[in-house]
Amino acid sequence: MKQLDRDFLLHTYRLMYSVKVMAETYEANRQITKYVHSTSRGHEAIQLATAFSLKPCDWVSPYYRDESLLLGMGWTPYQLMLQLLTKADDPFTGGRSYYSHPNSREADKPKIIHQSSATGMQVIPTTGVAQGLQYLQQIGSELLQKSDVGELPVVICSLGDASITEGEVSEALQFAVLKGLPIIYLVQDNEWGISVTAAEGRAMDAYEYAEGFKGLNKVRVDGTDFFESYKTMQEVVAHVRQNRQPWLVHAKTCLLNHHTSGVRKEFYRSEEDLAKHACNDPLPRFKQAILNKVGEGALKQIEEEVAIEIPQNFENAVAAPEPNPATVSDHVFVPTPVVKEKGERAPAGKEKVLMVDAALFAIRELMEEHEECLLYGQDVGKRLGGVFREAATLGEQFGDHRVFNTAIQEAYIIGSTVGMSAVGLKPIVEVQFADYIYPGFNQLVTEISKSSYLSCGKFPVSTIIRVPIGAYGGGGPYHSGSVESTLLTIKGIKIGYPSNAADMKGLMKAAYYDPNPVVMLEHKGLYWSKVPGTEEAKTVEPAKDYMLPFGKGAVVQEADLRSLDNGESVCIITYGMGVYWAKAASKQFPGRVEIIDLRTLFPLDEDLIYTTVKKHGKCLVLTEEQQNNSFAEALSGRILKACFQWLDAPVEVLGALNLPAVPLNMGLEAAMLPNANKVAGRLRELLNS
């Protein structure tokens, strides 16, 4: 470690002392600092040492106790206070999130993706950043930002030791070691997980845990000793910058303040414990170490200046404007360039293709045109090409670095797209069956869906998550489920549900160019048109430039004017397999049934729905999902409200029976699900009402 000059030592002391005065100021103004927050008292040394080791080309994910890390990276106390007090000029979230929940694309500082308060959840997205940087390095992409002397970027993920017990942390460590990613997991261990002691909550500390990950370099450091911390972080960062290997740094720290302002130390900590931690306070240790080098007068001057500056910063932050309530709905999504249908949907002279092939062809064309496009998930690599052969030949054509298998890690598959997208890539990932998406819900809900909104549009997650869905004849309870209602409770994601090959290709292309997260629900029973009555899912393959915007439904069958004029018609609002049940059932009522295919469930083409319902006065909402509390029932309520005066009968809903799972036996499966005969029966009741 090079000799640290006087100015550097004084700057470090100023920041450390600022953290102390900031904590005291917040505590003295508890009625004003009413939003829950944590401070970094006891963690200052390792955090500043880490910050001073970073360059603007690097990426870092602080956690909620990392205010010292942010100060060391160049953020000012005033800027942090704006977030503490949820002010309009909060540079990170515009008043939408907690203290020390940053995100940034500032050119002169390391980049920070959005990450949540859910402990350990940030580890997968941040590992995704490292995964993305590795790929950019492999292909020599200009998107890979280097230091001003050409050094490669590193990634740091900061977390508390208690979060190491999270299962998703192990998924990230596993992937980082398997792929040899340039990431440092900085684990700050103050031996507390709120009120749970280390002895109560874990069988081993983070350093010992790392023993189980072959290839994960590791080191222990006294995180309260600035000089030891600085030396360690300089060495580790330099090693990762040069050798592109993962590290875990286990830093022992002390917790000198409350867990949070809401969970106060006096609630659960003994005087003996507090005194033990106070002995390791980094501030007096650092002051004593530099006293002879810088002089007591210089330190006294800093203390006097900070004692004036911090309260003034706080006063200014209190006086700063509040967010405009009119902006509360801003940044849920960023604008998409695909707002109109374009390109040739049914080129002359082309043969019909299967829906599964339409998806394959769309992704192939995208990967040929865009080097930043990647595809990964379980079994999608060239050995199999997906359990439904939906990625067949892609691995052979584009190589293992662009199309590759993952372990059984739905959380990692989904959550890594956050980091991949942040560095400029466009990941297309696959969850093997809709029934398997639940392990990835933490990432989908906590990280992906909130990223654009809480970063004020700086970090929308541009990804496509492919999810084969629905029953297809004997798939059973873990391979036949419908999950759209569960997904639709998540705000901040778009959901497509094509029912034919042309829509599949058009929506896939639109999803790729959409900078927001998209879940594509792809019905397994329609993939090959093998289910009786689904032949029309095969269509002519659209042209390469064909795109179908989200939020545009389709009239797939019209009622004739005579039935309409005589008040003898009905409309069916449906999607997916429901389109084919509706078509089959309507043959019993020639000219009397109009069918709307929603094509996307969010955004939803409400104009088409309401216009159609008003025209007919009678409506059936048809779904494959279990009916109670479903999207279909919610939609029927919206239709009732919007179209009440035009309705001639209550809005009907038909879905699957309200059972916990789809039975394996095909007779039982048929008894549970809607079909053409059941739809026809409900139509007959409506038409006769």
XYZ file of C-alpha atoms in Angstrom:
689
model
C 0.000 0.000 0.000
C 1.342 3.391 -0.972
C 2.013 5.991 1.699
C -1.176 7.943 2.342
C -0.605 11.691 2.181
C -1.819 14.245 4.689
C -4.657 15.608 2.547
C -6.032 12.106 2.034
C -5.969 11.399 5.769
C -7.693 14.684 6.576
C -10.351 14.043 3.918
C -10.990 10.609 5.389
C -11.295 12.038 8.881
C -13.715 14.704 7.655
C -15.988 12.041 6.206
C -15.775 9.847 9.306
C -16.526 12.736 11.590
C -19.370 13.843 9.305
C -21.013 10.449 9.736
C -20.888 10.886 13.510
C -22.423 14.362 13.404
C -25.025 13.255 10.864
C -26.159 10.450 13.170
C -26.314 12.850 16.123
C -28.262 15.382 14.056
C -30.794 12.791 12.932
C -31.219 11.561 16.495
C -31.707 15.094 17.820
C -34.429 15.694 15.232
C -36.398 12.468 15.510
C -39.727 14.142 14.820
C -38.372 15.447 11.525
C -36.402 12.363 10.509
C -39.610 10.375 10.748
C -38.906 7.935 7.917
C -37.096 4.740 8.920
C -33.350 4.917 8.351
C -30.068 3.348 9.404
C -26.675 4.947 9.840
C -23.199 3.556 9.227
C -21.725 4.268 12.672
C -19.231 1.487 13.361
C -18.904 0.597 9.664
C -17.196 3.775 8.458
C -13.684 2.380 8.021
C -14.418 -0.522 5.694
C -16.960 1.501 3.745
C -14.646 4.438 3.096
C -11.769 2.093 2.292
C -13.990 0.414 -0.280
C -15.192 3.662 -1.806
C -11.637 4.965 -2.173
C -10.705 1.811 -4.113
C -13.295 2.332 -6.832
C -13.228 4.109 -10.177
C -16.078 5.660 -12.200
C -16.091 2.641 -14.537
C -16.954 0.319 -11.628
C -20.323 -0.815 -10.330
C -21.336 -1.036 -6.690
C -24.477 -2.069 -4.818
C -24.547 -0.512 -1.352
C -26.985 -1.762 1.232
C -29.125 0.272 3.609
C -26.329 0.937 6.143
C -23.807 2.197 3.580
C -23.975 5.977 3.882
C -20.196 6.138 4.460
C -19.654 4.234 1.229
C -21.773 6.812 -0.584
C -19.918 9.724 1.012
C -16.616 8.153 0.019
C -17.844 7.844 -3.573
C -18.505 11.565 -3.706
C -22.103 12.068 -2.646
C -22.547 14.954 -0.213
C -24.270 14.878 3.185
C -26.874 17.276 1.810
C -27.702 14.933 -1.079
C -28.082 12.013 1.303
C -30.293 14.093 3.578
C -32.601 14.863 0.671
C -33.295 11.149 0.447
C -33.537 10.804 4.232
C -36.324 13.403 4.226
C -37.915 12.149 0.952
C -37.493 15.461 -0.829
C -38.191 16.174 -4.485
C -34.502 16.677 -5.237
C -33.466 13.352 -3.731
C -30.947 12.458 -6.467
C -31.722 8.758 -6.321
C -35.474 8.148 -6.091
C -37.175 11.541 -6.000
C -38.532 10.914 -2.516
C -39.788 7.396 -3.216
C -37.427 5.266 -1.163
C -35.486 5.068 2.071
C -32.213 6.581 3.170
C -29.173 4.905 1.650
C -31.180 3.300 -1.145
C -29.247 4.799 -4.051
C -29.080 4.314 -7.773
C -26.929 6.312 -10.112
C -25.531 6.658 -13.596
C -23.369 9.684 -12.710
C -20.402 9.742 -15.087
C -17.869 10.716 -12.411
C -18.870 8.040 -9.898
C -19.236 4.252 -9.852
C -22.617 3.179 -11.216
C -25.293 1.915 -8.815
C -28.254 -0.192 -9.937
C -31.524 0.000 -8.059
C -31.718 -2.531 -5.267
C -34.254 -3.207 -2.576
C -34.309 -3.358 1.205
C -34.946 -7.093 1.087
C -31.736 -8.341 2.677
C -29.679 -10.413 0.319
C -31.975 -9.784 -2.652
C -29.475 -7.352 -4.212
C -26.849 -10.074 -4.572
C -28.392 -11.707 -7.649
C -28.966 -8.487 -9.641
C -25.462 -7.284 -8.803
C -23.973 -10.603 -9.849
C -25.922 -10.088 -13.067
C -23.949 -6.863 -13.568
C -20.710 -8.855 -13.339
C -22.138 -11.466 -15.698
C -22.955 -8.732 -18.185
C -19.526 -7.125 -17.910
C -17.881 -10.479 -18.540
C -19.906 -10.935 -21.717
C -19.102 -7.419 -22.931
C -15.418 -8.155 -22.372
C -15.694 -11.448 -24.283
C -17.153 -9.804 -27.377
C -15.004 -6.663 -27.169
C -18.069 -4.443 -26.945
C -17.830 -0.665 -26.896
C -20.467 -0.770 -24.148
C -17.756 -1.935 -21.728
C -16.621 1.224 -19.963
C -13.023 1.154 -18.765
C -11.003 3.439 -16.524
C -9.144 6.390 -17.965
C -6.048 4.203 -18.210
C -7.861 1.301 -19.815
C -8.461 -0.825 -16.712
C -11.449 -3.141 -16.647
C -14.381 -2.480 -14.289
C -15.096 -4.437 -11.128
C -18.344 -4.973 -9.260
C -18.847 -4.723 -5.507
C -21.907 -6.054 -3.728
C -22.215 -4.940 -0.122
C -24.351 -6.840 2.370
C -24.722 -7.578 6.044
C -23.592 -10.903 7.435
C -27.088 -11.953 8.535
C -28.244 -11.929 4.906
C -25.717 -14.629 3.992
C -28.252 -17.197 5.192
C -30.622 -16.228 2.359
C -30.926 -18.946 -0.282
C -30.663 -16.455 -3.110
C -27.214 -15.419 -1.900
C -26.008 -18.969 -2.459
C -27.475 -18.959 -5.986
C -25.447 -15.857 -6.794
C -22.225 -17.181 -5.249
C -22.660 -20.447 -7.122
C -23.026 -18.662 -10.456
C -20.171 -16.231 -9.783
C -17.765 -19.074 -9.037
C -19.019 -21.252 -11.890
C -18.489 -18.483 -14.449
C -15.521 -16.751 -12.804
C -17.136 -13.325 -12.548
C -15.331 -10.079 -11.601
C -17.248 -9.381 -8.403
C -16.429 -8.734 -4.751
C -18.958 -9.635 -2.076
C -18.257 -7.253 0.803
C -19.845 -8.765 3.906
C -20.016 -6.386 6.865
C -20.381 -8.425 10.030
C -21.486 -6.560 13.146
C -22.841 -9.792 14.693
C -26.443 -8.576 14.736
C -29.414 -9.307 12.475
C -31.829 -6.799 14.000
C -32.241 -8.438 17.413
C -30.917 -11.847 16.377
C -27.348 -12.505 17.439
C -24.828 -14.273 15.237
C -24.944 -17.281 17.546
C -28.715 -17.535 17.192
C -28.993 -16.971 13.473
C -26.180 -18.782 11.707
C -24.069 -21.899 11.932
C -21.023 -20.148 10.481
C -19.893 -16.700 9.452
C -19.553 -15.546 5.852
C -15.867 -16.441 5.606
C -16.547 -19.987 6.773
C -19.566 -20.224 4.484
C -17.392 -19.250 1.525
C -15.332 -22.393 2.078
C -18.124 -24.311 0.365
C -17.725 -22.413 -2.912
C -14.667 -23.807 -4.640
C -12.924 -20.998 -6.502
C -14.284 -18.162 -4.375
C -11.288 -16.221 -3.063
C -11.784 -14.924 0.461
C -10.171 -12.781 3.107
C -10.941 -11.592 6.623
C -10.330 -7.999 7.635
C -10.856 -5.840 10.697
C -13.446 -3.499 9.245
C -13.011 -1.000 12.063
C -9.342 -0.427 11.187
C -9.193 1.949 8.236
C -5.597 1.198 7.292
C -6.051 -2.568 7.290
C -9.326 -2.192 5.426
C -7.821 0.140 2.843
C -4.861 -2.149 2.205
C -7.130 -5.164 1.857
C -9.617 -3.500 -0.462
C -6.872 -2.023 -2.634
C -5.352 -5.463 -3.065
C -8.623 -7.303 -3.649
C -9.965 -4.741 -6.120
C -6.671 -4.778 -8.013
C -6.730 -8.576 -8.160
C -10.288 -8.669 -9.504
C -9.556 -5.876 -11.965
C -6.638 -7.848 -13.348
C -7.628 -11.509 -12.924
C -11.456 -11.365 -13.229
C -12.191 -13.726 -10.346
C -14.798 -13.503 -7.559
C -13.852 -12.611 -3.984
C -15.581 -12.488 -0.622
C -14.304 -9.955 1.909
C -15.482 -10.659 5.448
C -15.163 -7.422 7.422
C -15.722 -7.487 11.180
C -17.447 -4.278 12.233
C -19.327 -2.890 15.218
C -22.839 -1.526 15.405
C -22.719 1.715 17.351
C -26.139 3.065 16.524
C -29.632 1.638 16.306
C -30.476 -1.112 13.845
C -32.825 1.468 12.385
C -34.445 4.575 13.754
C -37.529 2.435 14.375
C -35.786 -0.537 16.007
C -33.686 1.154 18.638
C -30.674 -0.338 20.381
C -32.134 0.116 23.849
C -34.997 -2.225 22.893
C -32.817 -5.313 22.834
C -29.121 -4.635 23.498
C -27.420 -4.768 26.869
C -25.072 -2.155 28.250
C -22.310 -4.748 28.166
C -22.840 -5.409 24.469
C -22.922 -1.710 23.607
C -19.725 -1.095 25.587
C -17.991 -3.968 23.780
C -18.879 -2.495 20.392
C -17.887 1.012 21.457
C -14.345 -0.198 22.101
C -13.951 -0.742 18.356
C -15.344 2.610 17.223
C -13.441 3.339 13.949
C -13.453 7.111 14.484
C -11.274 7.382 17.631
C -9.079 4.548 16.336
C -8.438 6.456 13.125
C -7.974 9.758 14.930
C -5.392 8.291 17.252
C -3.528 6.686 14.363
C -3.167 9.903 12.354
C -2.800 12.411 15.181
C 0.981 12.702 14.965
C 0.945 12.838 11.151
C -1.597 15.617 10.695
C -1.587 17.493 13.998
C -4.312 17.959 16.570
C -5.074 21.466 15.346
C -6.076 20.283 11.870
C -8.404 17.666 13.306
C -9.941 20.170 15.697
C -10.570 22.537 12.808
C -12.325 19.805 10.839
C -14.506 18.959 13.817
C -15.503 22.590 14.250
C -16.290 23.006 10.551
C -18.310 19.802 10.354
C -20.229 20.728 13.511
C -21.448 23.809 11.639
C -21.808 22.321 8.127
C -23.889 19.248 8.927
C -26.665 21.044 10.881
C -26.749 23.664 8.126
C -27.043 20.932 5.481
C -29.849 19.391 7.495
C -31.658 22.707 7.839
C -31.379 23.264 4.099
C -32.654 19.756 3.387
C -35.633 20.296 5.695
C -36.453 23.465 3.754
C -36.111 21.768 0.354
C -39.328 21.269 -1.638
C -41.486 18.178 -1.277
C -42.226 16.033 -4.335
C -45.112 17.182 -6.503
C -47.993 14.728 -5.907
C -48.798 14.985 -9.616
C -45.590 13.035 -10.343
C -46.565 10.004 -8.246
C -47.335 7.879 -11.318
C -44.248 8.876 -13.309
C -41.623 6.304 -14.349
C -43.600 3.089 -13.850
C -42.509 2.371 -17.400
C -40.263 4.250 -19.783
C -41.676 4.893 -23.275
C -41.456 2.083 -25.807
C -40.733 2.839 -29.469
C -43.216 0.176 -30.624
C -46.630 1.833 -30.520
C -48.105 0.756 -33.872
C -48.341 -2.511 -35.759
C -45.741 -2.462 -38.495
C -44.272 -4.770 -41.095
C -45.959 -7.494 -43.113
C -48.005 -9.910 -41.016
C -48.781 -12.488 -43.720
C -46.290 -12.281 -46.609
C -47.529 -13.903 -49.826
C -46.120 -17.281 -50.741
C -44.910 -18.240 -47.273
C -45.978 -21.405 -45.522
C -47.633 -21.627 -42.147
C -45.403 -22.204 -39.126
C -45.970 -23.624 -35.680
C -46.238 -21.199 -32.804
C -43.157 -22.669 -31.137
C -41.178 -22.091 -34.334
C -42.420 -18.522 -34.647
C -40.838 -17.752 -31.273
C -37.645 -19.534 -32.299
C -37.436 -17.612 -35.573
C -38.089 -14.281 -33.852
C -35.266 -14.833 -31.373
C -32.919 -16.065 -34.105
C -33.515 -12.887 -36.126
C -32.983 -10.721 -33.050
C -29.745 -12.487 -32.135
C -28.461 -12.175 -35.702
C -29.071 -8.445 -35.612
C -28.139 -7.615 -32.010
C -24.966 -8.860 -30.366
C -26.275 -7.676 -27.002
C -29.091 -10.251 -27.158
C -28.547 -13.397 -25.056
C -30.710 -16.395 -24.179
C -30.350 -18.507 -21.045
C -32.280 -20.735 -18.679
C -32.582 -24.389 -17.738
C -31.841 -26.769 -20.626
C -31.962 -24.115 -23.375
C -28.353 -24.762 -24.452
C -27.407 -26.530 -27.655
C -27.531 -30.017 -26.134
C -31.347 -29.866 -25.892
C -32.604 -26.449 -26.977
C -35.334 -26.315 -24.341
C -37.641 -29.027 -23.066
C -40.156 -27.917 -25.716
C -37.426 -27.454 -28.346
C -38.318 -23.777 -28.331
C -34.612 -22.842 -28.506
C -33.561 -25.627 -30.880
C -30.483 -24.776 -33.021
C -29.890 -21.395 -31.328
C -27.031 -22.688 -29.181
C -25.303 -24.236 -32.165
C -25.695 -21.078 -34.216
C -24.691 -18.460 -31.654
C -22.358 -20.311 -29.286
C -22.266 -21.151 -25.610
C -21.443 -17.588 -24.580
C -24.790 -16.334 -25.945
C -27.124 -19.312 -25.476
C -26.416 -21.309 -22.346
C -27.826 -23.468 -19.603
C -28.194 -22.408 -16.003
C -28.599 -24.467 -12.887
C -32.030 -24.939 -11.311
C -32.083 -21.342 -10.128
C -35.264 -19.519 -11.081
C -34.372 -16.619 -8.795
C -30.997 -16.186 -10.479
C -32.405 -16.629 -13.987
C -34.945 -13.871 -13.415
C -32.995 -11.558 -11.100
C -29.760 -11.535 -13.075
C -31.568 -9.742 -15.889
C -31.546 -6.602 -13.723
C -27.768 -6.359 -13.861
C -27.481 -7.579 -17.439
C -29.905 -4.914 -18.593
C -28.125 -2.201 -16.576
C -24.896 -2.656 -18.548
C -26.699 -2.467 -21.889
C -27.535 -6.084 -22.690
C -30.923 -7.562 -23.591
C -31.363 -10.923 -21.860
C -34.095 -13.306 -22.929
C -34.516 -15.896 -20.196
C -36.757 -18.861 -19.705
C -38.576 -20.391 -16.777
C -39.174 -23.992 -17.782
C -42.822 -24.190 -16.656
C -45.179 -21.555 -15.279
C -45.507 -23.674 -12.127
C -41.796 -23.102 -11.481
C -41.890 -19.308 -11.568
C -42.591 -18.902 -7.858
C -38.956 -19.212 -6.658
C -38.236 -16.225 -8.910
C -41.005 -14.053 -7.506
C -38.747 -12.326 -4.982
C -36.670 -10.970 -7.828
C -39.596 -10.221 -10.131
C -41.541 -8.322 -7.477
C -38.811 -6.768 -5.358
C -36.154 -5.905 -7.910
C -37.415 -5.996 -11.509
C -40.873 -4.472 -11.206
C -39.783 -1.572 -8.989
C -36.501 -0.698 -10.690
C -37.744 1.893 -13.174
C -40.134 3.526 -10.720
C -37.708 3.796 -7.807
C -34.807 4.912 -9.999
C -36.954 7.590 -11.670
C -36.486 5.872 -14.997
C -32.696 5.480 -14.779
C -32.795 1.680 -14.576
C -35.742 0.123 -16.385
C -35.095 -3.604 -16.716
C -35.154 -4.479 -20.390
C -35.740 -8.208 -20.499
C -38.043 -10.895 -21.840
C -38.985 -13.687 -19.441
C -40.432 -16.624 -21.380
C -42.881 -18.789 -19.444
C -44.507 -21.866 -21.017
C -47.968 -22.041 -19.474
C -51.216 -23.969 -19.373
C -52.510 -27.517 -19.595
C -51.684 -29.627 -22.623
C -53.037 -33.086 -21.845
C -51.706 -35.068 -18.898
C -49.092 -32.560 -17.750
C -50.223 -32.891 -14.176
C -50.133 -30.634 -11.118
C -46.646 -29.152 -11.579
C -46.558 -28.694 -15.355
C -50.018 -27.420 -16.289
C -50.692 -24.390 -14.132
C -51.874 -20.919 -15.064
C -50.252 -18.010 -13.244
C -51.471 -14.883 -15.024
C -53.592 -13.557 -12.141
C -50.641 -13.829 -9.788
C -48.396 -12.051 -12.272
C -50.950 -9.330 -12.907
C -50.852 -8.281 -9.248
C -47.271 -7.134 -9.898
C -47.133 -3.546 -11.089
C -44.266 -2.516 -13.349
C -44.149 -5.500 -15.722
C -45.851 -6.135 -19.070
C -47.473 -9.448 -19.900
C -48.035 -10.929 -23.355
C -50.152 -14.008 -24.064
C -50.190 -14.847 -27.806
C -52.590 -17.431 -29.205
C -51.052 -17.979 -32.651
C -47.729 -17.941 -34.467
C -48.056 -14.485 -36.019
C -48.890 -12.862 -32.700
C -46.058 -14.775 -31.055
C -43.483 -13.408 -33.458
C -44.882 -9.885 -33.494
C -45.099 -9.631 -29.726
C -41.644 -11.153 -29.239
C -40.142 -8.507 -31.517
C -42.036 -5.706 -29.773
C -40.958 -7.041 -26.386
C -37.324 -6.994 -27.423
C -37.403 -3.327 -28.396
C -39.420 -2.386 -25.322
C -37.053 -1.044 -22.632
C -39.323 -2.443 -19.901
C -39.615 -5.954 -18.424
C -41.908 -8.298 -20.339
C -43.227 -11.709 -19.328
C -44.273 -13.780 -22.341
C -46.808 -16.450 -21.432
C -46.619 -19.123 -24.125
C -49.281 -21.825 -24.103
C -47.752 -25.282 -24.358
C -50.965 -26.694 -25.830
C -50.683 -24.267 -28.759
C -46.938 -24.682 -29.420
C -47.377 -27.505 -31.959
C -51.158 -27.331 -32.629
C -51.433 -30.955 -31.519
C -54.414 -30.317 -29.252
C -57.584 -30.939 -31.297
C -59.124 -27.697 -32.536
C -55.930 -25.613 -32.387
C -54.819 -25.948 -36.017
C -55.376 -22.222 -36.523
C -52.571 -21.449 -34.069
C -50.365 -22.142 -37.090
C -50.124 -19.074 -39.312
C -48.012 -17.728 -42.117
C -44.758 -16.491 -40.616
C -44.666 -12.683 -40.507
C -41.849 -10.766 -42.158
C -38.658 -9.995 -40.276
C -39.737 -6.415 -39.570
C -43.195 -7.300 -38.245
C -43.986 -5.988 -34.782
C -47.197 -6.073 -32.790
C -47.467 -3.477 -30.015
C -48.555 -4.449 -26.532
C -52.046 -3.335 -25.555
C -53.744 -4.079 -28.899
C -56.329 -6.856 -28.892
C -57.803 -8.456 -32.005
C -61.264 -9.308 -33.283
C -60.735 -12.923 -34.328
C -64.385 -13.555 -35.196
C -67.199 -11.103 -35.895
C -70.914 -11.564 -35.414
C -73.046 -10.838 -38.466
C -75.008 -7.588 -38.750
C -78.381 -9.306 -38.744
C -77.761 -10.948 -35.357
C -76.337 -7.704 -34.048
C -79.309 -5.617 -35.229
C -81.767 -8.136 -33.773
C -80.060 -8.161 -30.381
C -79.242 -11.847 -30.811
C -75.448 -11.650 -30.425
C -72.900 -12.070 -27.655
C -69.177 -11.375 -27.328
C -66.467 -13.493 -25.739
C -63.400 -11.795 -24.252
C -60.587 -14.321 -23.962
C -56.952 -15.201 -24.673
C -54.669 -18.196 -25.148
C -56.443 -21.534 -25.358
C -59.725 -19.762 -24.683
C -59.689 -18.449 -28.249
C -60.010 -21.990 -29.590
C -62.654 -23.092 -27.100
C -64.634 -19.996 -28.078
C -64.294 -20.651 -31.809
C -65.378 -24.266 -31.421
C -68.342 -23.367 -29.223
C -69.500 -20.563 -31.533
C -70.149 -23.049 -34.353
C -73.343 -23.968 -32.526
C -74.508 -20.334 -32.873
C -73.662 -19.279 -36.451
C -73.177 -15.535 -36.863
C -74.114 -14.746 -33.266
C -70.728 -14.787 -31.475
C -67.960 -12.177 -31.659
C -64.595 -13.207 -30.187
C -61.904 -10.857 -28.888
C -58.366 -12.165 -28.370
C -56.677 -9.912 -25.805
C -53.136 -10.904 -26.962
C -51.598 -8.943 -24.060
C -52.930 -8.904 -20.510
C -50.980 -5.803 -19.481
C -51.317 -3.351 -21.000
C -54.896 -4.298 -21.824
C -56.906 -3.086 -24.815
C -59.793 -1.705 -22.781
C -61.090 0.413 -25.664
C -61.629 -2.667 -27.820
C -63.178 -4.587 -24.923
C -65.648 -1.881 -23.929
C -66.580 -0.979 -27.517
C -67.308 -4.629 -28.254
C -69.337 -5.199 -25.106
C -71.402 -2.055 -25.681
C -72.155 -3.253 -29.208
C -73.526 -6.621 -28.100
C -74.859 -6.021 -24.591
C -73.942 -9.544 -23.533
C -70.469 -10.729 -22.623
C -68.620 -13.841 -21.498
C -65.086 -13.544 -20.122
C -63.350 -16.876 -20.708
C -60.146 -18.057 -19.030
C -58.231 -21.285 -18.415
C -57.363 -20.213 -14.885
C -59.253 -21.235 -11.786
C -62.106 -18.748 -11.728
C -62.370 -17.433 -8.163
C -60.433 -14.180 -7.592
C -58.944 -14.389 -11.078
C -57.938 -11.780 -13.636
C -61.077 -12.770 -15.568
C -63.331 -11.978 -12.623
C -61.590 -8.660 -12.064
C -61.995 -7.829 -15.760
C -65.687 -8.682 -15.622
C -66.094 -6.148 -12.820
C -64.393 -3.449 -14.853
C -66.590 -4.262 -17.832
C -69.681 -4.061 -15.635
C -68.683 -0.621 -14.388
C -67.690 0.780 -17.789
C -70.586 -0.725 -19.769
C -73.395 -0.935 -17.234
C -76.030 1.027 -19.180
C -75.401 -0.993 -22.361
C -75.655 -4.425 -20.750
C -78.672 -6.652 -21.315
C -77.450 -9.319 -18.878
C -74.825 -9.674 -16.143
C -71.268 -10.219 -17.373
C -70.528 -13.936 -17.228
C -67.189 -15.538 -16.378
C -66.120 -19.083 -17.157
C -62.860 -20.531 -15.914
C -61.457 -23.742 -14.504
C -62.832 -25.291 -11.351
C -61.421 -23.830 -8.147
C -58.974 -26.613 -7.379
C -55.418 -26.330 -6.008
C -53.827 -27.999 -9.045
C -54.491 -29.600 -12.405
C -54.892 -33.366 -11.879
C -52.588 -35.730 -13.765
C -55.342 -38.079 -14.967
C -56.620 -36.716 -18.286
C -60.244 -37.431 -17.424
C -59.932 -35.451 -14.220
C -58.035 -32.715 -16.091
C -60.899 -32.431 -18.581
C -63.405 -32.233 -15.750
C -61.494 -29.307 -14.254
C -60.845 -27.199 -17.356
C -63.211 -25.291 -19.622
C -63.894 -26.756 -23.060
C -66.028 -26.012 -26.112
C -69.116 -27.745 -24.708
C -68.925 -25.881 -21.407
C -68.504 -22.592 -23.280
C -71.449 -23.431 -25.544
C -73.624 -24.100 -22.520
C -72.801 -20.725 -21.024
C -73.382 -18.984 -24.376
C -76.783 -20.609 -24.660
C -77.758 -19.269 -21.254
C -76.581 -15.778 -22.201
C -78.301 -15.710 -25.570
C -81.563 -16.893 -24.033
C -81.437 -14.434 -21.133
